[in-house]
Amino acid sequence: MDAIVIGGGLMGSAATFFLARRGLRVVLLERGRVGTGATVASFGNIRRSGRYLPQLPLAHHSRALWGQAQHLLGRDVEFRATGHVRLIFGDKGLADMRRFRQAAQPWGLELEEMDAADLHRRFPGLGPTAIGASFSPDDGSGNPRLISPAFAEAAVRLGAKVVEGAEVLGITPTDAGFRVETTRGSFAAAQVLNAAGAWGGRIAERFGEVVPIRAHGPQMGVTEPLPHRILPVVGVWAESGHGGYLRQVERGNIVFGGGVTRTEVDLDSGHAHYDFARLPAQLASLLPILPALAGVSVIRTWSGCEGYVADELPVMGPSATTPGLFHAFGFCGHGFQLGPGVGDVMAEMMATGRHLVPLGDFRIDRFAQAA
């Protein structure tokens, strides 16, 4: 094999596809089932507003790939460019939005500012006490349950191999690259991509690269169907007492998250849970965004194991200690939009050594330099 990808979430499955598309022989190793970790727990948000500014080139590249996803993968992954609205409820939120809007323009992101009258005319029922909002018309959402399997299946059609239930037991450098021992056997390749999500830090540590990363579980839920009235994804320029985010799927259900703290997750089990004691506070945080949620039934809640790096930035790029080893993990709950771009960028780097976008701020050796 030319490459082994460890981790079958969105980053790993996309990298597998783009490696195979470039003609490399690649095997994807997933400890469980493809797409059942942090990816499936995602809200499905495809947004660029509010991002760390040097991350925007990657976000732009990824947004372009989301637009091509159905053509690339041969199936509808429910990407919808419905737009992304972020409500403003006070002076601090307004100042934060305007500061970001101005700073993001040189990075190629244009946000529209709406005042209260414009917001309530264009999106009636949203944020009745909001004083304004930002609007990013080309962003939107995708289906977290579809995207990773779609990338993996498309990769297999290109000749890649996908092995599920393959927990990594050991990784050994060899003269020809690496040998990876798993519960499903031994695999060898010239290069390895560590896309193991919250477990990525454990793999990096095997090679003397320590990353301060912790696992947390987002608090997600979905309501009974309501009359369809909300087209864009909706979030908030957060201030005290306001938070959360939501979107309405085509069948009418409201998918929601945020507004409360995340749970701690034990990496040994990898089991993340929704804390039902937090549901009343979470729903209360959503009512200023969408008062129509009052009295609506929540029909399902869920969580997942996400990796959060101490400086809230991901790890992306080559290992600083081991030639042929690459990392793409720790996306701090903000990786869904970035996933296709991360896969393409890492595949290009592994295949040619080229960088499609700047990644300097995401180097793994930033932690060693700070020590």
GROMACS .gro file of C-alpha atoms in nm:
model
  371
    1MET     CA    1   0.000   0.000   0.000
    2ASP     CA    2   0.099   0.361  -0.054
    3ALA     CA    3  -0.098   0.497   0.242
    4ILE     CA    4  -0.289   0.393   0.551
    5VAL     CA    5  -0.555   0.626   0.689
    6ILE     CA    6  -0.645   0.575   1.056
    7GLY     CA    7  -0.996   0.696   1.138
    8GLY     CA    8  -1.314   0.662   0.935
    9GLY     CA    9  -1.482   0.990   1.021
   10LEU     CA   10  -1.531   1.266   0.768
   11MET     CA   11  -1.163   1.370   0.764
   12GLY     CA   12  -1.035   1.016   0.718
   13SER     CA   13  -1.295   0.899   0.468
   14ALA     CA   14  -1.250   1.215   0.260
   15ALA     CA   15  -0.872   1.176   0.266
   16THR     CA   16  -0.908   0.813   0.157
   17PHE     CA   17  -1.124   0.917  -0.137
   18PHE     CA   18  -0.892   1.195  -0.250
   19LEU     CA   19  -0.583   0.975  -0.212
   20ALA     CA   20  -0.747   0.706  -0.426
   21ARG     CA   21  -0.855   0.971  -0.675
   22ARG     CA   22  -0.490   1.068  -0.711
   23GLY     CA   23  -0.404   0.707  -0.793
   24LEU     CA   24  -0.258   0.598  -0.457
   25ARG     CA   25  -0.323   0.255  -0.312
   26VAL     CA   26  -0.484   0.326   0.023
   27VAL     CA   27  -0.650   0.140   0.309
   28LEU     CA   28  -0.880   0.306   0.562
   29LEU     CA   29  -0.880   0.158   0.913
   30GLU     CA   30  -1.176   0.237   1.139
   31ARG     CA   31  -1.208   0.109   1.498
   32GLY     CA   32  -1.589   0.098   1.474
   33ARG     CA   33  -1.804   0.171   1.172
   34VAL     CA   34  -1.732   0.442   0.917
   35GLY     CA   35  -1.892   0.771   1.010
   36THR     CA   36  -2.026   0.669   1.350
   37GLY     CA   37  -1.800   0.883   1.572
   38ALA     CA   38  -1.785   1.261   1.597
   39THR     CA   39  -1.910   1.306   1.240
   40VAL     CA   40  -2.249   1.146   1.298
   41ALA     CA   41  -2.290   1.350   1.618
   42SER     CA   42  -2.241   1.672   1.423
   43PHE     CA   43  -2.508   1.935   1.379
   44GLY     CA   44  -2.432   1.939   1.005
   45ASN     CA   45  -2.342   2.308   0.992
   46ILE     CA   46  -2.152   2.433   0.687
   47ARG     CA   47  -2.054   2.782   0.797
   48ARG     CA   48  -1.758   3.013   0.756
   49SER     CA   49  -1.866   3.308   0.972
   50GLY     CA   50  -1.696   3.330   1.308
   51ARG     CA   51  -1.403   3.108   1.213
   52TYR     CA   52  -1.040   3.163   1.304
   53LEU     CA   53  -0.934   3.388   1.018
   54PRO     CA   54  -0.625   3.193   0.896
   55GLN     CA   55  -0.857   2.892   0.867
   56LEU     CA   56  -1.069   3.064   0.601
   57PRO     CA   57  -0.862   2.950   0.297
   58LEU     CA   58  -0.923   2.591   0.406
   59ALA     CA   59  -1.289   2.668   0.472
   60HIS     CA   60  -1.332   2.827   0.127
   61HIS     CA   61  -1.167   2.527  -0.041
   62SER     CA   62  -1.391   2.292   0.152
   63ARG     CA   63  -1.706   2.490   0.071
   64ALA     CA   64  -1.626   2.453  -0.299
   65LEU     CA   65  -1.597   2.077  -0.254
   66TRP     CA   66  -1.929   2.060  -0.069
   67GLY     CA   67  -2.082   2.215  -0.378
   68GLN     CA   68  -1.932   1.937  -0.590
   69ALA     CA   69  -2.009   1.654  -0.348
   70GLN     CA   70  -2.300   1.496  -0.532
   71HIS     CA   71  -2.101   1.490  -0.857
   72LEU     CA   72  -1.784   1.362  -0.690
   73LEU     CA   73  -1.950   1.093  -0.479
   74GLY     CA   74  -2.238   0.986  -0.699
   75ARG     CA   75  -2.506   1.041  -0.434
   76ASP     CA   76  -2.694   1.322  -0.266
   77VAL     CA   77  -2.543   1.395   0.076
   78GLU     CA   78  -2.810   1.661   0.135
   79PHE     CA   79  -2.582   1.959   0.101
   80ARG     CA   80  -2.808   2.261   0.080
   81ALA     CA   81  -2.675   2.615   0.035
   82THR     CA   82  -2.961   2.767   0.234
   83GLY     CA   83  -2.750   3.044   0.387
   84HIS     CA   84  -2.635   3.096   0.744
   85VAL     CA   85  -2.792   3.357   0.972
   86ARG     CA   86  -2.625   3.462   1.300
   87LEU     CA   87  -2.851   3.668   1.523
   88ILE     CA   88  -2.737   3.965   1.730
   89PHE     CA   89  -2.906   4.037   2.062
   90GLY     CA   90  -2.694   4.320   2.206
   91ASP     CA   91  -2.417   4.571   2.162
   92LYS     CA   92  -2.139   4.323   2.230
   93GLY     CA   93  -2.269   4.083   1.967
   94LEU     CA   94  -2.301   4.367   1.718
   95ALA     CA   95  -1.945   4.481   1.784
   96ASP     CA   96  -1.813   4.124   1.754
   97MET     CA   97  -1.993   4.070   1.426
   98ARG     CA   98  -1.872   4.397   1.274
   99ARG     CA   99  -1.518   4.333   1.388
  100PHE     CA  100  -1.518   3.987   1.230
  101ARG     CA  101  -1.694   4.108   0.914
  102GLN     CA  102  -1.428   4.371   0.852
  103ALA     CA  103  -1.139   4.139   0.936
  104ALA     CA  104  -1.273   3.857   0.716
  105GLN     CA  105  -1.303   4.064   0.397
  106PRO     CA  106  -0.930   4.038   0.308
  107TRP     CA  107  -0.965   3.662   0.360
  108GLY     CA  108  -1.238   3.642   0.096
  109LEU     CA  109  -1.551   3.619   0.310
  110GLU     CA  110  -1.827   3.874   0.257
  111LEU     CA  111  -2.097   3.886   0.525
  112GLU     CA  112  -2.417   4.082   0.483
  113GLU     CA  113  -2.527   4.287   0.783
  114MET     CA  114  -2.902   4.305   0.848
  115ASP     CA  115  -3.075   4.541   1.088
  116ALA     CA  116  -3.377   4.429   1.289
  117ALA     CA  117  -3.632   4.540   1.031
  118ASP     CA  118  -3.453   4.360   0.748
  119LEU     CA  119  -3.407   4.045   0.956
  120HIS     CA  120  -3.772   4.023   1.058
  121ARG     CA  121  -3.894   4.099   0.705
  122ARG     CA  122  -3.676   3.833   0.544
  123PHE     CA  123  -3.690   3.571   0.820
  124PRO     CA  124  -4.015   3.617   1.013
  125GLY     CA  125  -4.034   3.429   1.341
  126LEU     CA  126  -3.659   3.430   1.403
  127GLY     CA  127  -3.517   3.625   1.696
  128PRO     CA  128  -3.805   3.870   1.759
  129THR     CA  129  -3.589   4.059   2.012
  130ALA     CA  130  -3.273   4.048   1.798
  131ILE     CA  131  -3.131   4.385   1.696
  132GLY     CA  132  -2.981   4.249   1.375
  133ALA     CA  133  -2.792   3.961   1.218
  134SER     CA  134  -2.522   3.861   0.975
  135PHE     CA  135  -2.604   3.654   0.668
  136SER     CA  136  -2.371   3.433   0.465
  137PRO     CA  137  -2.580   3.328   0.163
  138ASP     CA  138  -2.355   3.053   0.024
  139ASP     CA  139  -2.325   2.850   0.345
  140GLY     CA  140  -2.576   2.597   0.468
  141SER     CA  141  -2.585   2.238   0.590
  142GLY     CA  142  -2.525   1.874   0.500
  143ASN     CA  143  -2.632   1.539   0.639
  144PRO     CA  144  -2.378   1.400   0.892
  145ARG     CA  145  -2.520   1.049   0.856
  146LEU     CA  146  -2.453   1.035   0.482
  147ILE     CA  147  -2.126   1.211   0.414
  148SER     CA  148  -1.860   0.976   0.559
  149PRO     CA  149  -2.012   0.655   0.415
  150ALA     CA  150  -2.048   0.834   0.081
  151PHE     CA  151  -1.678   0.923   0.074
  152ALA     CA  152  -1.579   0.571   0.184
  153GLU     CA  153  -1.800   0.401  -0.075
  154ALA     CA  154  -1.671   0.629  -0.351
  155ALA     CA  155  -1.314   0.552  -0.241
  156VAL     CA  156  -1.381   0.179  -0.264
  157ARG     CA  157  -1.507   0.226  -0.620
  158LEU     CA  158  -1.170   0.386  -0.696
  159GLY     CA  159  -0.982   0.086  -0.556
  160ALA     CA  160  -0.936   0.178  -0.189
  161LYS     CA  161  -0.986  -0.077   0.087
  162VAL     CA  162  -1.197  -0.001   0.394
  163VAL     CA  163  -1.157  -0.216   0.706
  164GLU     CA  164  -1.404  -0.162   0.989
  165GLY     CA  165  -1.368  -0.295   1.342
  166ALA     CA  166  -0.991  -0.244   1.312
  167GLU     CA  167  -0.870  -0.091   1.637
  168VAL     CA  168  -0.505   0.008   1.619
  169LEU     CA  169  -0.284  -0.191   1.856
  170GLY     CA  170   0.055  -0.068   1.741
  171ILE     CA  171   0.235   0.134   1.474
  172THR     CA  172   0.595   0.050   1.389
  173PRO     CA  173   0.822   0.242   1.150
  174THR     CA  174   0.994   0.014   0.898
  175ASP     CA  175   1.250   0.059   0.623
  176ALA     CA  176   0.962   0.082   0.376
  177GLY     CA  177   0.734   0.303   0.587
  178PHE     CA  178   0.505   0.171   0.860
  179ARG     CA  179   0.342  -0.146   0.984
  180VAL     CA  180   0.010  -0.100   1.165
  181GLU     CA  181  -0.115  -0.384   1.385
  182THR     CA  182  -0.491  -0.393   1.441
  183THR     CA  183  -0.760  -0.621   1.574
  184ARG     CA  184  -0.830  -0.708   1.208
  185GLY     CA  185  -0.473  -0.791   1.114
  186SER     CA  186  -0.152  -0.622   1.005
  187PHE     CA  187  -0.121  -0.356   0.735
  188ALA     CA  188   0.187  -0.197   0.577
  189ALA     CA  189   0.228   0.122   0.376
  190ALA     CA  190   0.478   0.394   0.295
  191GLN     CA  191   0.273   0.667   0.468
  192VAL     CA  192   0.022   0.694   0.752
  193LEU     CA  193  -0.242   0.961   0.809
  194ASN     CA  194  -0.358   0.998   1.167
  195ALA     CA  195  -0.721   1.111   1.134
  196ALA     CA  196  -0.833   0.944   1.455
  197GLY     CA  197  -1.030   1.235   1.596
  198ALA     CA  198  -1.030   1.254   1.974
  199TRP     CA  199  -0.791   0.955   1.976
  200GLY     CA  200  -0.547   1.135   1.745
  201GLY     CA  201  -0.344   1.261   2.039
  202ARG     CA  202  -0.278   0.907   2.159
  203ILE     CA  203  -0.142   0.810   1.819
  204ALA     CA  204   0.072   1.123   1.795
  205GLU     CA  205   0.213   1.055   2.142
  206ARG     CA  206   0.350   0.720   2.019
  207PHE     CA  207   0.588   0.928   1.807
  208GLY     CA  208   0.692   1.174   2.078
  209GLU     CA  209   0.440   1.441   1.978
  210VAL     CA  210   0.230   1.546   2.274
  211VAL     CA  211  -0.092   1.738   2.201
  212PRO     CA  212  -0.305   1.882   2.484
  213ILE     CA  213  -0.640   1.739   2.376
  214ARG     CA  214  -0.951   1.642   2.568
  215ALA     CA  215  -1.267   1.460   2.463
  216HIS     CA  216  -1.609   1.621   2.505
  217GLY     CA  217  -1.959   1.533   2.396
  218PRO     CA  218  -2.188   1.789   2.226
  219GLN     CA  219  -2.549   1.805   2.341
  220MET     CA  220  -2.769   1.755   2.037
  221GLY     CA  221  -3.140   1.702   1.984
  222VAL     CA  222  -3.426   1.706   1.736
  223THR     CA  223  -3.792   1.800   1.775
  224GLU     CA  224  -4.112   1.666   1.633
  225PRO     CA  225  -4.192   1.798   1.283
  226LEU     CA  226  -4.324   2.154   1.256
  227PRO     CA  227  -4.457   2.341   0.954
  228HIS     CA  228  -4.157   2.418   0.738
  229ARG     CA  229  -4.071   2.786   0.771
  230ILE     CA  230  -3.696   2.814   0.838
  231LEU     CA  231  -3.466   2.783   0.539
  232PRO     CA  232  -3.123   2.898   0.664
  233VAL     CA  233  -2.909   2.756   0.941
  234VAL     CA  234  -2.944   2.981   1.245
  235GLY     CA  235  -2.686   3.068   1.510
  236VAL     CA  236  -2.600   3.355   1.742
  237TRP     CA  237  -2.321   3.604   1.794
  238ALA     CA  238  -2.316   3.483   2.151
  239GLU     CA  239  -2.373   3.696   2.457
  240SER     CA  240  -2.469   3.608   2.812
  241GLY     CA  241  -2.812   3.446   2.817
  242HIS     CA  242  -2.821   3.372   2.446
  243GLY     CA  243  -2.672   3.076   2.266
  244GLY     CA  244  -2.748   2.763   2.075
  245TYR     CA  245  -2.809   2.698   1.708
  246LEU     CA  246  -3.070   2.523   1.499
  247ARG     CA  247  -3.184   2.430   1.153
  248GLN     CA  248  -3.503   2.285   1.011
  249VAL     CA  249  -3.479   1.980   0.789
  250GLU     CA  250  -3.703   1.936   0.490
  251ARG     CA  251  -3.947   1.707   0.675
  252GLY     CA  252  -4.001   1.980   0.935
  253ASN     CA  253  -3.799   1.864   1.237
  254ILE     CA  254  -3.579   2.120   1.416
  255VAL     CA  255  -3.224   1.996   1.480
  256PHE     CA  256  -3.059   2.189   1.763
  257GLY     CA  257  -2.746   2.207   1.974
  258GLY     CA  258  -2.535   2.434   2.191
  259GLY     CA  259  -2.656   2.660   2.468
  260VAL     CA  260  -2.512   2.435   2.741
  261THR     CA  261  -2.170   2.297   2.829
  262ARG     CA  262  -2.049   1.972   2.674
  263THR     CA  263  -2.006   1.652   2.872
  264GLU     CA  264  -1.671   1.492   2.952
  265VAL     CA  265  -1.593   1.172   2.760
  266ASP     CA  266  -1.372   0.883   2.869
  267LEU     CA  267  -1.155   0.795   2.570
  268ASP     CA  268  -1.105   0.437   2.688
  269SER     CA  269  -1.473   0.365   2.629
  270GLY     CA  270  -1.532   0.642   2.379
  271HIS     CA  271  -1.893   0.656   2.498
  272ALA     CA  272  -2.048   1.003   2.491
  273HIS     CA  273  -2.392   1.069   2.634
  274TYR     CA  274  -2.657   1.336   2.631
  275ASP     CA  275  -2.717   1.473   2.981
  276PHE     CA  276  -3.095   1.508   3.013
  277ALA     CA  277  -3.056   1.738   3.314
  278ARG     CA  278  -2.927   2.001   3.069
  279LEU     CA  279  -3.226   1.984   2.834
  280PRO     CA  280  -3.444   2.251   3.008
  281ALA     CA  281  -3.161   2.506   3.002
  282GLN     CA  282  -3.079   2.418   2.643
  283LEU     CA  283  -3.437   2.467   2.527
  284ALA     CA  284  -3.458   2.793   2.721
  285SER     CA  285  -3.148   2.918   2.535
  286LEU     CA  286  -3.319   2.846   2.204
  287LEU     CA  287  -3.646   3.028   2.270
  288PRO     CA  288  -3.505   3.377   2.195
  289ILE     CA  289  -3.390   3.237   1.861
  290LEU     CA  290  -3.717   3.061   1.776
  291PRO     CA  291  -4.012   3.122   2.013
  292ALA     CA  292  -4.217   2.866   1.817
  293LEU     CA  293  -4.020   2.596   2.000
  294ALA     CA  294  -4.222   2.658   2.319
  295GLY     CA  295  -4.414   2.342   2.404
  296VAL     CA  296  -4.268   2.139   2.117
  297SER     CA  297  -4.172   1.777   2.188
  298VAL     CA  298  -3.810   1.666   2.167
  299ILE     CA  299  -3.812   1.321   2.008
  300ARG     CA  300  -3.441   1.229   2.016
  301THR     CA  301  -3.116   1.342   2.175
  302TRP     CA  302  -2.760   1.229   2.111
  303SER     CA  303  -2.393   1.303   2.157
  304GLY     CA  304  -2.054   1.191   2.023
  305CYS     CA  305  -1.686   1.189   2.107
  306GLU     CA  306  -1.515   1.507   1.982
  307GLY     CA  307  -1.153   1.613   2.035
  308TYR     CA  308  -1.083   1.962   2.169
  309VAL     CA  309  -0.726   2.094   2.155
  310ALA     CA  310  -0.621   2.338   2.428
  311ASP     CA  311  -0.571   2.633   2.189
  312GLU     CA  312  -0.895   2.548   2.003
  313LEU     CA  313  -0.712   2.494   1.673
  314PRO     CA  314  -0.677   2.161   1.490
  315VAL     CA  315  -0.361   1.965   1.420
  316MET     CA  316  -0.290   1.938   1.046
  317GLY     CA  317   0.023   1.858   0.852
  318PRO     CA  318   0.330   1.634   0.862
  319SER     CA  319   0.474   1.488   1.178
  320ALA     CA  320   0.763   1.686   1.327
  321THR     CA  321   0.940   1.369   1.438
  322THR     CA  322   0.864   1.094   1.187
  323PRO     CA  323   0.890   1.116   0.806
  324GLY     CA  324   0.588   0.968   0.629
  325LEU     CA  325   0.351   1.031   0.921
  326PHE     CA  326   0.079   1.295   0.884
  327HIS     CA  327  -0.186   1.430   1.120
  328ALA     CA  328  -0.538   1.571   1.078
  329PHE     CA  329  -0.730   1.567   1.407
  330GLY     CA  330  -0.860   1.779   1.693
  331PHE     CA  331  -1.110   1.999   1.507
  332CYS     CA  332  -1.275   2.113   1.830
  333GLY     CA  333  -1.635   2.055   1.723
  334HIS     CA  334  -1.596   2.277   1.415
  335GLY     CA  335  -1.473   2.023   1.160
  336PHE     CA  336  -1.785   1.927   0.966
  337GLN     CA  337  -1.764   2.217   0.721
  338LEU     CA  338  -1.390   2.164   0.683
  339GLY     CA  339  -1.400   1.787   0.625
  340PRO     CA  340  -1.388   1.759   0.245
  341GLY     CA  341  -1.121   2.028   0.228
  342VAL     CA  342  -0.912   1.861   0.495
  343GLY     CA  343  -0.926   1.534   0.303
  344ASP     CA  344  -0.823   1.696  -0.024
  345VAL     CA  345  -0.547   1.908   0.131
  346MET     CA  346  -0.396   1.613   0.320
  347ALA     CA  347  -0.417   1.388   0.012
  348GLU     CA  348  -0.235   1.647  -0.200
  349MET     CA  349   0.032   1.686   0.067
  350MET     CA  350   0.085   1.311   0.093
  351ALA     CA  351   0.082   1.258  -0.284
  352THR     CA  352   0.294   1.552  -0.396
  353GLY     CA  353   0.426   1.743  -0.094
  354ARG     CA  354   0.233   2.053  -0.203
  355HIS     CA  355   0.018   2.268   0.027
  356LEU     CA  356  -0.311   2.371  -0.131
  357VAL     CA  357  -0.375   2.617   0.153
  358PRO     CA  358  -0.160   2.764   0.433
  359LEU     CA  359  -0.144   2.536   0.739
  360GLY     CA  360   0.131   2.695   0.944
  361ASP     CA  361  -0.088   2.773   1.244
  362PHE     CA  362  -0.193   2.408   1.271
  363ARG     CA  363   0.156   2.251   1.295
  364ILE     CA  364   0.185   1.981   1.558
  365ASP     CA  365   0.521   2.114   1.681
  366ARG     CA  366   0.358   2.436   1.807
  367PHE     CA  367   0.309   2.263   2.141
  368ALA     CA  368   0.672   2.156   2.166
  369GLN     CA  369   0.781   2.512   2.084
  370ALA     CA  370   0.556   2.649   2.359
  371ALA     CA  371   0.688   2.409   2.623
   0.00000   0.00000   0.00000
